[in-house]
Coordinates of C-alpha atoms in Angstrom, one line a residue:
I1 CA 114.7 -73.0 88.3
F2 CA 114.1 -72.1 91.9
F3 CA 111.9 -73.7 94.7
R4 CA 112.0 -73.8 98.4
I5 CA 110.8 -76.4 100.8
C6 CA 111.0 -76.0 104.6
C7 CA 111.6 -79.0 106.9
S8 CA 112.6 -79.5 110.5
R9 CA 116.4 -79.7 109.7
G10 CA 116.5 -76.4 107.9
D11 CA 115.9 -74.9 104.4
I12 CA 116.2 -77.0 101.3
F13 CA 117.2 -75.0 98.2
C14 CA 117.6 -75.8 94.6
S15 CA 118.9 -72.7 92.9
D16 CA 121.1 -71.4 90.2
L17 CA 122.8 -69.5 93.0
R18 CA 123.6 -72.6 95.1
G19 CA 127.3 -73.0 96.1
V20 CA 128.0 -69.2 95.9
L21 CA 128.4 -69.0 99.7
A22 CA 130.2 -72.4 100.1
P23 CA 133.9 -73.1 99.5
M24 CA 134.2 -75.4 96.6
T25 CA 135.4 -79.0 97.3
E26 CA 135.3 -82.1 95.2
M27 CA 132.1 -83.2 97.0
L28 CA 130.4 -79.9 96.6
G29 CA 131.4 -79.7 92.9
A30 CA 129.8 -83.1 92.3
L31 CA 126.7 -82.2 94.5
H32 CA 126.0 -79.1 92.5
N33 CA 125.4 -81.2 89.4
V34 CA 122.8 -83.4 91.0
P35 CA 119.3 -82.6 89.7
P36 CA 116.1 -83.0 91.8
L37 CA 115.6 -86.7 92.2
F38 CA 112.2 -88.5 92.4
S39 CA 111.4 -92.1 93.0
C40 CA 109.1 -94.4 95.0
S41 CA 109.3 -97.6 96.9
P42 CA 106.7 -100.1 98.1
D43 CA 105.5 -99.5 101.6
P44 CA 106.3 -102.6 103.6
R45 CA 103.4 -102.0 105.9
L46 CA 100.6 -101.6 103.4
K47 CA 99.9 -103.7 100.3
N48 CA 99.7 -101.8 97.0
E49 CA 100.9 -98.5 98.6
T50 CA 104.1 -96.7 98.0
I51 CA 106.4 -94.2 99.7
K52 CA 107.5 -91.3 97.6
I53 CA 111.2 -90.6 97.8
I54 CA 112.7 -87.2 96.9
G55 CA 116.4 -86.3 96.8
N56 CA 117.6 -82.7 96.5
V57 CA 120.5 -80.2 97.2
G58 CA 119.9 -77.9 100.1
D59 CA 121.5 -75.4 102.5
C60 CA 123.0 -73.2 99.7
G61 CA 124.5 -76.2 98.0
K62 CA 126.3 -77.7 101.1
R63 CA 124.0 -80.6 101.9
F64 CA 122.1 -83.5 100.2
I65 CA 118.5 -83.7 101.4
M66 CA 116.7 -87.0 101.3
S67 CA 112.9 -87.0 102.1
G68 CA 110.1 -89.5 102.1
V69 CA 106.3 -89.2 102.2
D70 CA 104.0 -92.1 102.9
V71 CA 100.4 -92.7 102.1
N72 CA 99.3 -91.0 105.3
N73 CA 101.3 -87.9 104.4
M74 CA 103.8 -88.5 107.1
L75 CA 107.1 -86.8 106.3
Y76 CA 110.5 -88.4 106.9
S77 CA 113.6 -86.3 106.1
R78 CA 117.3 -85.8 106.8
S79 CA 119.9 -83.4 105.7
F80 CA 123.4 -84.9 105.0
D81 CA 126.6 -82.9 105.0
E82 CA 129.9 -84.0 103.6
E83 CA 131.0 -85.8 106.7
E84 CA 127.8 -87.8 106.9
L85 CA 127.8 -88.6 103.2
I86 CA 131.4 -90.0 103.6
K87 CA 130.0 -92.5 106.1
V88 CA 127.1 -93.4 103.7
K89 CA 129.6 -94.1 100.8
H90 CA 131.9 -96.0 103.1
G91 CA 134.8 -93.5 102.7
D92 CA 136.7 -93.8 99.4
E93 CA 136.1 -97.5 99.0
F94 CA 133.5 -97.2 96.2
G95 CA 134.8 -94.5 93.9
D96 CA 134.8 -90.7 93.8
W97 CA 132.0 -88.3 94.5
K98 CA 131.0 -87.9 90.9
T99 CA 130.5 -91.7 90.6
F100 CA 128.7 -91.8 93.9
F101 CA 126.1 -89.2 93.0
H102 CA 125.8 -90.6 89.4
D103 CA 125.0 -94.1 90.9
I104 CA 122.4 -92.6 93.3
E105 CA 120.8 -90.7 90.4
Q106 CA 120.5 -93.9 88.3
A107 CA 119.0 -95.7 91.3
F108 CA 116.3 -93.1 91.6
N109 CA 115.6 -93.2 87.9
S110 CA 115.3 -97.0 87.9
K111 CA 113.4 -97.1 91.2
A112 CA 116.1 -99.2 92.8
I113 CA 115.3 -98.0 96.3
Q114 CA 114.0 -100.1 99.1
V115 CA 112.4 -98.7 102.3
S116 CA 112.2 -100.4 105.6
F117 CA 110.9 -99.1 108.9
N118 CA 113.4 -98.8 111.8
K119 CA 112.5 -99.0 115.4
G120 CA 111.1 -95.7 116.6
S121 CA 110.1 -92.9 114.2
S122 CA 112.5 -93.4 111.3
I123 CA 112.9 -95.2 108.0
V124 CA 115.9 -96.7 106.2
C125 CA 116.2 -96.0 102.5
T126 CA 118.5 -98.5 100.8
V127 CA 119.8 -97.2 97.5
K128 CA 120.9 -100.1 95.3
T129 CA 123.7 -99.3 92.9
P130 CA 125.9 -101.5 90.7
S131 CA 128.8 -101.3 93.1
T132 CA 127.1 -101.5 96.4
D133 CA 124.1 -100.5 98.5
F134 CA 124.0 -97.1 100.2
T135 CA 121.9 -96.7 103.3
F136 CA 120.1 -93.4 104.3
L137 CA 118.4 -93.1 107.7
L138 CA 115.5 -90.7 107.6
H139 CA 113.8 -89.3 110.7
Q140 CA 110.1 -88.6 111.1
T141 CA 109.6 -84.8 111.0
V142 CA 106.6 -82.7 112.1
D143 CA 105.3 -80.9 109.0
Q144 CA 104.3 -77.4 110.1
M145 CA 104.7 -75.6 106.8
G146 CA 102.6 -77.9 104.5
N147 CA 105.8 -79.3 102.9
T148 CA 104.3 -82.8 102.7
R149 CA 101.6 -81.7 100.2
L150 CA 104.2 -79.8 98.2
L151 CA 106.6 -82.8 98.0
D152 CA 103.7 -85.0 97.0
K153 CA 102.7 -82.6 94.2
L154 CA 106.3 -82.3 93.0
Y155 CA 106.6 -86.1 92.9
E156 CA 103.3 -86.4 90.9
F157 CA 104.5 -83.7 88.5
Y158 CA 107.8 -85.5 87.9
R159 CA 106.2 -88.9 87.6
V160 CA 103.8 -87.7 84.9
R161 CA 106.6 -85.9 83.1
M162 CA 109.1 -88.8 83.1
D163 CA 106.9 -92.0 83.1
Q164 CA 104.9 -92.6 79.9
H165 CA 102.7 -95.1 81.6
A166 CA 101.9 -92.6 84.4
F167 CA 101.3 -89.9 81.8
D168 CA 98.8 -92.1 79.9
K169 CA 97.1 -93.1 83.1
T170 CA 96.8 -89.5 84.3
L171 CA 95.5 -88.4 80.9
E172 CA 93.0 -91.3 80.9
D173 CA 91.8 -90.2 84.4
L174 CA 91.4 -86.6 83.3
V175 CA 89.5 -87.5 80.2
Q176 CA 87.2 -89.7 82.3
K177 CA 86.7 -86.8 84.8
E178 CA 85.8 -84.5 81.9
A179 CA 83.3 -87.0 80.5
D180 CA 81.8 -87.5 84.0
M181 CA 81.5 -83.7 84.4
R182 CA 79.9 -83.3 81.0
N183 CA 77.5 -86.1 81.8
K184 CA 76.6 -84.4 85.1
V185 CA 76.0 -81.1 83.2
T186 CA 73.8 -82.9 80.6
L187 CA 71.8 -84.7 83.3
H188 CA 71.3 -81.4 85.2
A189 CA 70.0 -79.8 82.0
E190 CA 67.7 -82.7 81.3
K191 CA 66.5 -82.6 84.9
T192 CA 65.8 -78.8 84.6
Q193 CA 64.0 -79.3 81.4
L194 CA 61.9 -82.1 82.7
L195 CA 61.0 -80.0 85.8
E196 CA 60.0 -77.2 83.5
T197 CA 58.0 -79.5 81.3
I198 CA 56.2 -81.0 84.4
S199 CA 55.5 -77.5 85.7
A200 CA 54.1 -76.5 82.3
A201 CA 52.0 -79.7 82.1
E202 CA 50.6 -79.1 85.6
A203 CA 49.7 -75.5 84.6
D204 CA 48.0 -76.8 81.5
S205 CA 46.2 -79.5 83.5
M206 CA 44.9 -76.8 85.9
A207 CA 43.8 -74.7 83.0
Y208 CA 42.1 -77.6 81.3
Q209 CA 40.4 -78.6 84.6
Q210 CA 39.1 -75.0 85.0
K211 CA 37.9 -75.0 81.4
Y212 CA 36.2 -78.3 81.9
E213 CA 34.4 -77.0 85.0
E214 CA 33.3 -73.9 83.1
L215 CA 32.0 -76.0 80.2
T216 CA 30.2 -78.3 82.7
K217 CA 28.6 -75.3 84.3
E218 CA 27.6 -73.9 81.0
W219 CA 26.1 -77.2 79.9
Q220 CA 24.1 -77.5 83.1
E221 CA 22.8 -73.9 82.6
L222 CA 21.8 -74.7 79.0
T223 CA 20.2 -77.9 80.1
E224 CA 18.1 -76.0 82.7
Q225 CA 17.3 -73.4 80.1
H226 CA 16.2 -76.1 77.6
K227 CA 13.9 -77.7 80.2
K228 CA 12.4 -74.4 81.1
E229 CA 11.7 -73.6 77.4
C230 CA 10.2 -77.0 76.9
Q231 CA 7.9 -76.6 79.9
E232 CA 6.8 -73.2 78.6
S233 CA 6.0 -74.6 75.1
G234 CA 4.5 -77.8 76.5
M235 CA 7.2 -80.1 75.1
D236 CA 8.8 -83.0 76.8
P237 CA 12.5 -82.1 77.2
N238 CA 13.4 -85.8 77.0
A239 CA 11.5 -86.3 73.7
L240 CA 14.3 -84.6 71.5
D241 CA 15.5 -86.9 68.8
E242 CA 19.3 -86.9 69.2
E243 CA 19.8 -88.7 65.9
A244 CA 18.0 -86.0 63.9
P245 CA 20.4 -84.1 61.6
I246 CA 21.2 -80.5 62.5
D247 CA 21.0 -78.1 59.6
P248 CA 24.4 -76.4 59.2
D249 CA 24.7 -72.6 59.2
F250 CA 26.8 -71.9 56.1
Q251 CA 26.7 -68.2 56.6
G252 CA 27.5 -68.0 60.3
C253 CA 30.9 -68.3 62.0
T254 CA 31.6 -71.8 63.3
G255 CA 35.3 -71.3 64.0
R256 CA 37.2 -70.3 67.1
V257 CA 36.7 -66.9 68.6
P258 CA 39.9 -66.3 70.5
L259 CA 38.6 -63.9 73.1
G260 CA 35.3 -65.7 73.6
E261 CA 32.4 -63.4 74.5
Q262 CA 34.8 -60.4 74.8
E263 CA 34.8 -58.6 71.4
H264 CA 38.1 -56.7 71.9
R265 CA 41.1 -56.5 74.2
D266 CA 41.4 -53.8 76.8
Y267 CA 43.1 -50.9 75.1
D268 CA 44.4 -47.4 75.9
L269 CA 42.0 -45.0 74.2
E270 CA 44.3 -42.1 74.6
L271 CA 47.2 -43.9 73.0
L272 CA 45.0 -44.9 70.0
K273 CA 44.0 -41.2 69.8
L274 CA 47.7 -40.1 69.7
I275 CA 48.5 -42.7 67.0
K276 CA 45.6 -41.8 64.9
S277 CA 46.3 -38.1 65.3
K278 CA 49.9 -38.6 64.2
F279 CA 49.0 -40.2 60.8
T280 CA 45.5 -38.8 60.1
P281 CA 44.8 -35.7 62.2
F282 CA 41.2 -34.6 62.2
K283 CA 41.8 -31.2 60.8
K284 CA 44.7 -28.9 60.5
T285 CA 43.2 -26.2 62.8
E286 CA 40.6 -26.2 65.5
E287 CA 38.4 -23.9 63.4
D288 CA 38.1 -26.5 60.7
A289 CA 37.1 -29.2 63.1
T290 CA 33.4 -28.9 62.7
E291 CA 32.4 -32.1 60.9
T292 CA 30.4 -34.7 62.7
D293 CA 32.2 -37.6 64.4
E294 CA 29.5 -40.1 63.5
Q295 CA 31.4 -41.4 60.4
N296 CA 32.6 -44.9 60.7
A297 CA 36.2 -43.9 60.5
V298 CA 36.0 -41.9 63.7
K299 CA 33.4 -43.9 65.4
V300 CA 35.6 -44.8 68.4
V301 CA 38.6 -42.6 68.3
R302 CA 38.3 -38.9 67.4
P303 CA 41.8 -37.7 66.5
Y304 CA 43.2 -34.5 67.7
T305 CA 43.7 -31.6 65.3
T306 CA 47.2 -31.0 64.2
N307 CA 47.6 -28.2 66.7
E308 CA 46.1 -30.3 69.5
Y309 CA 48.4 -33.2 68.7
E310 CA 51.5 -31.1 68.7
M311 CA 50.6 -29.7 72.1
Q312 CA 49.8 -33.1 73.5
M313 CA 53.1 -34.5 72.3
R314 CA 55.0 -31.6 73.8
T315 CA 53.4 -32.1 77.2
L316 CA 53.3 -35.9 77.1
P317 CA 55.2 -37.2 80.2
M318 CA 57.6 -40.0 80.3
G319 CA 55.9 -43.3 80.6
A320 CA 54.3 -46.1 78.5
R321 CA 52.6 -43.8 76.0
R322 CA 55.7 -41.7 75.4
M323 CA 57.7 -44.9 74.8
V324 CA 55.2 -46.3 72.4
M325 CA 54.9 -43.0 70.5
N326 CA 58.7 -42.9 70.2
V327 CA 58.6 -46.2 68.5
M328 CA 55.7 -45.1 66.3
Q329 CA 58.0 -42.3 65.0
K330 CA 59.8 -45.2 63.2
L331 CA 56.8 -47.0 61.7
D332 CA 58.3 -46.4 58.3
D333 CA 61.8 -47.6 59.4
W334 CA 63.5 -51.0 59.1
D335 CA 64.5 -51.0 62.8
Y336 CA 60.9 -50.5 64.1
D337 CA 60.9 -52.2 67.6
V338 CA 57.9 -54.3 68.3
W339 CA 59.7 -55.5 71.5
T340 CA 59.3 -52.1 73.1
V341 CA 55.6 -51.8 72.0
Q342 CA 55.0 -55.3 73.4
D343 CA 56.5 -54.4 76.8
F344 CA 54.7 -51.1 77.2
T345 CA 51.2 -52.1 76.0
K346 CA 50.7 -55.3 78.0
G347 CA 51.5 -57.6 75.0
G348 CA 49.7 -55.4 72.4
A349 CA 52.4 -55.1 69.7
L350 CA 50.3 -56.5 67.0
F351 CA 47.1 -54.7 68.0
Y352 CA 48.7 -51.2 68.1
T353 CA 50.9 -51.7 65.1
A354 CA 48.0 -53.0 63.0
Y355 CA 45.9 -50.0 64.0
A356 CA 48.7 -47.6 63.3
L357 CA 49.2 -49.1 59.8
L358 CA 45.5 -49.0 58.9
V359 CA 45.3 -45.3 59.9
R360 CA 48.8 -44.7 58.3
W361 CA 47.3 -45.8 54.9
D362 CA 44.0 -44.1 55.7
F363 CA 42.1 -47.3 55.0
L364 CA 39.4 -46.6 57.5
R365 CA 38.2 -43.7 55.4
K366 CA 39.1 -45.2 52.0
F367 CA 37.2 -48.4 52.6
N368 CA 34.5 -47.1 54.9
M369 CA 35.6 -49.4 57.7
D370 CA 33.6 -49.4 60.9
E371 CA 36.2 -48.5 63.6
D372 CA 34.5 -50.8 66.1
I373 CA 35.0 -53.7 63.8
V374 CA 38.6 -52.7 63.1
I375 CA 39.4 -52.7 66.8
N376 CA 37.5 -56.0 67.3
F377 CA 39.3 -57.7 64.3
C378 CA 42.8 -56.6 65.4
S379 CA 42.0 -57.7 69.0
Q380 CA 40.8 -61.2 67.9
I381 CA 43.8 -61.7 65.5
E382 CA 46.2 -60.8 68.3
G383 CA 44.3 -63.1 70.7
G384 CA 44.4 -65.9 68.1
Y385 CA 48.2 -66.2 68.3
H386 CA 49.5 -68.6 70.9
P387 CA 52.2 -67.6 73.4
N388 CA 54.9 -69.5 71.5
P389 CA 58.5 -68.3 72.0
Y390 CA 58.7 -67.3 68.3
H391 CA 55.5 -67.7 66.3
N392 CA 53.5 -65.4 68.5
S393 CA 51.5 -62.1 68.0
M394 CA 54.7 -60.0 68.3
H395 CA 56.1 -61.9 65.3
G396 CA 52.8 -61.2 63.4
G397 CA 53.1 -57.5 64.2
D398 CA 56.8 -57.5 63.2
V399 CA 56.2 -59.2 59.8
M400 CA 53.2 -56.9 59.1
Q401 CA 55.4 -53.8 59.7
I402 CA 58.2 -55.1 57.5
V403 CA 55.7 -55.8 54.6
H404 CA 54.7 -52.1 55.0
F405 CA 58.3 -51.1 54.8
I406 CA 59.0 -53.1 51.6
L407 CA 55.9 -51.6 50.0
L408 CA 56.5 -47.9 50.9
P409 CA 60.1 -47.0 51.7
G410 CA 61.3 -50.1 49.8
G411 CA 59.4 -48.9 46.7
L412 CA 57.4 -52.0 45.8
K413 CA 54.1 -50.2 45.7
E414 CA 55.4 -47.7 43.2
T415 CA 57.3 -50.2 40.9
A416 CA 54.5 -52.7 40.8
Q417 CA 51.8 -50.0 40.7
L418 CA 49.8 -51.6 43.5
T419 CA 46.3 -50.6 44.3
D420 CA 44.9 -49.7 47.7
E421 CA 43.2 -53.2 47.7
D422 CA 46.6 -54.8 47.1
V423 CA 48.2 -52.9 50.0
L424 CA 45.3 -53.7 52.4
A425 CA 45.6 -57.3 51.4
A426 CA 49.4 -57.2 52.1
I427 CA 48.9 -55.6 55.5
I428 CA 46.2 -58.2 56.4
A429 CA 48.4 -61.1 55.2
G430 CA 51.3 -59.9 57.3
M431 CA 49.1 -59.6 60.3
I432 CA 47.5 -63.1 60.0
H433 CA 50.3 -65.1 58.4
D434 CA 50.9 -67.3 61.5
Y435 CA 47.5 -67.0 63.2
D436 CA 46.7 -70.0 65.5
H437 CA 50.3 -71.4 65.0
P438 CA 50.8 -74.3 67.4
G439 CA 54.6 -73.9 67.6
L440 CA 55.1 -77.2 65.7
N441 CA 56.1 -77.0 62.0
N442 CA 54.6 -78.7 59.0
N443 CA 57.0 -81.6 59.1
F444 CA 55.9 -82.5 62.6
H445 CA 52.2 -82.5 61.6
V446 CA 53.0 -84.7 58.6
K447 CA 55.1 -87.1 60.7
V448 CA 52.4 -87.6 63.4
Q449 CA 49.6 -87.4 60.9
S450 CA 47.7 -84.8 62.9
Y451 CA 44.1 -83.8 62.1
L452 CA 45.3 -80.7 60.2
A453 CA 47.7 -82.8 58.1
T454 CA 44.8 -85.0 57.1
L455 CA 42.5 -82.1 56.5
Y456 CA 45.0 -80.3 54.1
N457 CA 46.5 -83.5 52.6
D458 CA 50.0 -82.7 53.9
R459 CA 50.1 -79.6 51.7
S460 CA 51.0 -76.2 53.3
I461 CA 49.2 -77.4 56.4
L462 CA 49.7 -74.5 58.7
E463 CA 49.5 -71.8 56.0
N464 CA 46.1 -73.2 54.9
H465 CA 45.0 -73.3 58.5
H466 CA 46.0 -69.7 59.2
C467 CA 43.9 -68.4 56.2
A468 CA 40.9 -70.7 56.8
E469 CA 40.6 -69.7 60.5
V470 CA 40.8 -66.0 59.8
F471 CA 38.3 -66.0 57.0
E472 CA 36.0 -68.2 59.1
L473 CA 36.3 -65.6 61.9
M474 CA 35.3 -62.8 59.5
K475 CA 32.0 -64.6 58.8
N476 CA 31.0 -63.1 62.2
P477 CA 29.8 -59.6 61.5
R478 CA 31.5 -58.3 64.6
F479 CA 34.9 -59.1 63.1
N480 CA 34.3 -58.7 59.4
L481 CA 37.0 -56.2 58.6
L482 CA 36.0 -56.2 54.9
G483 CA 32.3 -55.7 55.5
G484 CA 32.3 -52.2 54.0
L485 CA 33.8 -53.3 50.7
T486 CA 32.1 -54.4 47.5
D487 CA 31.9 -58.1 46.6
S488 CA 34.5 -57.6 43.9
Q489 CA 36.9 -55.9 46.3
R490 CA 36.5 -58.7 48.9
R491 CA 37.2 -61.4 46.4
D492 CA 40.3 -59.6 45.1
I493 CA 41.7 -59.1 48.7
R494 CA 40.9 -62.6 49.7
E495 CA 42.7 -64.1 46.7
T496 CA 45.7 -61.9 47.4
V497 CA 45.8 -62.7 51.1
I498 CA 45.6 -66.4 50.5
E499 CA 48.4 -66.4 47.9
M500 CA 50.6 -64.4 50.1
V501 CA 50.1 -66.5 53.2
L502 CA 50.5 -69.8 51.4
S503 CA 53.8 -68.5 49.9
T504 CA 55.3 -68.4 53.5
D505 CA 55.5 -72.2 53.4
M506 CA 59.3 -72.7 53.2
G507 CA 58.5 -76.0 51.5
L508 CA 57.5 -74.0 48.4
H509 CA 60.5 -71.6 48.6
T510 CA 62.4 -73.1 45.6
K511 CA 59.3 -73.1 43.4
I512 CA 58.3 -69.5 44.3
F513 CA 61.8 -68.0 44.2
G514 CA 62.4 -69.7 40.9
S515 CA 59.3 -68.2 39.4
W516 CA 60.4 -64.8 40.7
K517 CA 63.9 -65.1 39.1
R518 CA 62.5 -66.2 35.8
R519 CA 60.0 -63.3 35.8
I520 CA 62.4 -60.5 36.6
S521 CA 64.9 -61.8 34.2
Q522 CA 62.5 -60.8 31.4
D523 CA 61.8 -57.3 32.6
H524 CA 60.8 -55.3 35.8
D525 CA 57.4 -54.3 34.6
L526 CA 55.4 -56.2 37.3
F527 CA 52.4 -53.9 37.0
K528 CA 51.2 -55.4 33.7
R529 CA 49.6 -58.6 35.0
K530 CA 47.8 -59.3 38.3
D531 CA 49.7 -62.5 38.7
D532 CA 53.0 -60.7 38.6
Q533 CA 51.8 -58.2 41.2
R534 CA 50.8 -61.0 43.5
L535 CA 54.1 -62.8 42.9
A536 CA 55.9 -59.5 43.9
L537 CA 53.7 -59.4 47.1
S538 CA 54.5 -63.0 47.8
M539 CA 58.2 -62.2 47.7
A540 CA 57.6 -59.2 50.0
I541 CA 56.0 -61.3 52.7
K542 CA 58.5 -64.1 52.3
M543 CA 61.3 -61.5 52.8
A544 CA 59.4 -60.0 55.8
D545 CA 58.9 -63.5 57.3
I546 CA 62.7 -64.2 57.5
S547 CA 63.8 -60.5 57.7
N548 CA 65.3 -61.0 61.1
C549 CA 68.5 -62.2 59.4
G550 CA 68.8 -58.8 57.8
R551 CA 67.8 -56.6 60.8
P552 CA 70.1 -54.7 63.1
Q553 CA 72.1 -57.2 65.2
D554 CA 70.4 -56.5 68.5
L555 CA 67.0 -57.3 67.0
Y556 CA 68.4 -60.3 65.1
L557 CA 69.9 -61.9 68.1
K558 CA 66.7 -61.5 70.1
W559 CA 64.6 -63.2 67.5
G560 CA 67.2 -65.8 66.9
A561 CA 67.1 -66.8 70.6
K562 CA 63.3 -67.1 70.5
L563 CA 63.4 -69.2 67.3
S564 CA 66.0 -71.5 68.9
E565 CA 63.9 -72.0 72.0
E566 CA 60.8 -72.9 69.9
F567 CA 62.8 -75.4 67.9
F568 CA 64.1 -76.9 71.2
L569 CA 60.5 -77.3 72.4
Q570 CA 59.5 -79.2 69.3
G571 CA 62.6 -81.3 69.8
D572 CA 61.5 -82.0 73.4
N573 CA 58.1 -83.1 72.1
E574 CA 59.7 -85.4 69.5
R575 CA 62.0 -86.9 72.2
N576 CA 59.1 -87.5 74.5
R577 CA 57.3 -89.3 71.7
N578 CA 60.4 -91.5 71.1
D579 CA 60.7 -90.0 67.6
P580 CA 64.0 -88.8 66.1
V581 CA 64.7 -85.2 67.0
S582 CA 64.6 -82.9 63.9
P583 CA 67.8 -81.3 62.8
F584 CA 68.8 -78.2 64.8
M585 CA 66.0 -78.9 67.4
D586 CA 68.0 -80.9 70.0
R587 CA 68.7 -78.6 73.0
F588 CA 71.4 -81.0 74.1
S589 CA 73.3 -80.6 70.9
P590 CA 72.9 -76.9 70.0
S591 CA 74.0 -75.8 66.6
M592 CA 72.6 -72.3 66.2
A593 CA 75.7 -71.0 64.5
K594 CA 75.8 -73.8 61.9
S595 CA 72.1 -73.6 61.1
Q596 CA 72.0 -69.8 60.8
V597 CA 75.1 -69.6 58.6
A598 CA 73.6 -72.3 56.3
F599 CA 70.2 -70.6 56.3
M600 CA 71.7 -67.3 55.3
N601 CA 74.0 -68.7 52.6
Y602 CA 71.4 -70.8 50.8
I603 CA 68.1 -69.1 51.5
V604 CA 68.2 -65.5 52.9
I605 CA 71.1 -63.8 51.0
P606 CA 70.3 -65.1 47.5
M607 CA 66.6 -64.0 47.9
F608 CA 67.5 -60.7 49.5
E609 CA 70.0 -60.0 46.7
S610 CA 67.4 -60.8 44.0
I611 CA 64.8 -58.6 45.6
S612 CA 67.4 -55.8 46.1
H613 CA 68.2 -56.0 42.4
H614 CA 64.6 -55.1 41.7
L615 CA 64.2 -52.7 44.7
P616 CA 67.6 -50.9 45.1
N617 CA 66.4 -49.3 48.3
M618 CA 66.4 -52.7 50.0
H619 CA 70.1 -53.5 49.3
F620 CA 71.2 -52.5 52.9
S621 CA 69.4 -55.7 54.1
V622 CA 72.0 -57.8 52.3
D623 CA 74.8 -56.0 54.1
N624 CA 73.1 -56.6 57.5
C625 CA 72.9 -60.3 56.6
E626 CA 76.6 -60.5 56.0
N627 CA 77.3 -58.7 59.3
N628 CA 75.0 -61.1 61.2
K629 CA 76.5 -64.1 59.5
A630 CA 80.0 -62.9 60.5
Y631 CA 78.8 -62.8 64.2
W632 CA 78.6 -66.6 64.3
V633 CA 82.2 -67.0 63.1
S634 CA 83.4 -65.9 66.5
N635 CA 80.4 -67.2 68.5
D636 CA 80.0 -70.8 67.5
D637 CA 77.7 -72.6 70.0
Q638 CA 78.1 -76.1 68.6
V639 CA 79.1 -78.8 71.2

């Protein structure tokens, strides 16, 4: 143990080497066995204040140093050699040196030291021992080396180590400081969240005000138009019977049109041309490209021939189109990246992925789809998703692509002998399965008894809403994707889409998964009955809907963060309503690791294993789940 303190009278040493340079005497021999001494005494000048007293060996083991530090960090110190110590101990009257230093040590340990202030700049330390009192006169010293702070810290360290009461008090203070700091952090987080909520509310208020002004203007224009028409027909504009019933239009679209008067989003025609040319080139050679482009399938986008496409791709510069086409190369892969498509198409991941899959399966030609309507429909579906952190259009595009993967590379189309109508229904179901999702789950709607909860009797509320809104939208001829199909085909596809989308209600998971396990325990011939085929398709979209747990870890963590943020927003909503915050939705008590591990153990992995037993090509997804679950073992976020 070695430390050094500088003071005005010289160096103070406590070292294993002390005494090496000094001739050994009886006093020095006893002095070398004296440990660092720490004590305190009431300050006679100030109530409830103390003076810290430190005793130590210095000057290479030749001197005994006594120091004192008051509440104002004023240093008093003196170095005593053997001659001066003889005076302190009154010669040989009160025992030998060993007894002398032992008594002083005991006085320090029992705090039997009394301090008084002498005239001038000095203090008198009276050390009370069983035999007598020893008096040490200490002089005020100018602290030029910061020794006062060091002595103060040394004393505090010793006090905590040796005094159980001091230890308990210090520990209590530290615990309180930690609690205060955590409280400050929590308050700061709440303040930040409240400011964000206020900012979002202000933005919503401005948007609502703008919408109100637009509707007011539209109402005024319609009123003026009505007056003009009444004047032209000789009618009194005020004579309209407002109580007269209005005949409903059962054939027309009465639902929401996400893009309003705009039929489709702004799109990159050249990018659509490259996508279409990759999967359904017009002809193999330019000489064969003689047919008319007036067919519905090529009404908007005339694809390149194979030779033209290959040349375009060779000369395609780096940029958004190149990045998107690189992703399109992986349309049949499990790690298809909708994030990149979203970034390089101005939020068009669902639109471009849906178009790519429809041309990948050649459905425009097979079902005589009007390409204008295809583009309109995909645009409106994308526009119908809200900008939620998780349940947004990008999630819709992602689930749609995974459904495609399970059908084709996964092998479900072949094993279940699915028809083109089945596949088209599956692609549509994946695309629309969270259409118009408000970012609040079914339990929330039931708890607050929202309009939708009342409308659907608390049963699969959002899932029913997704289907109803889309099929209402398709009543509009501009968006009727199935307009070119026969009535029988439309009914078949509609029934399949509804069954698939309703199966994504996690409240029905146990029931649907149980039906699946009972069915495949009999045999794997799912092609024999339509109900079995639809059950297989329901399992496909269920797997796709929670496929993030089995995706490569970089994609899994991205989606996990988005899901967590959406949960927190619902928790904020519940807290603002003074309702209990739902499990795993409290941003001030995050438990992503716990919730994800439980979700994988009880829902994801058992279902993925069962599907992989029927579709061996899908077994890799189970391994990915195990890897992602292991991530949380070393990254627990619970507080």
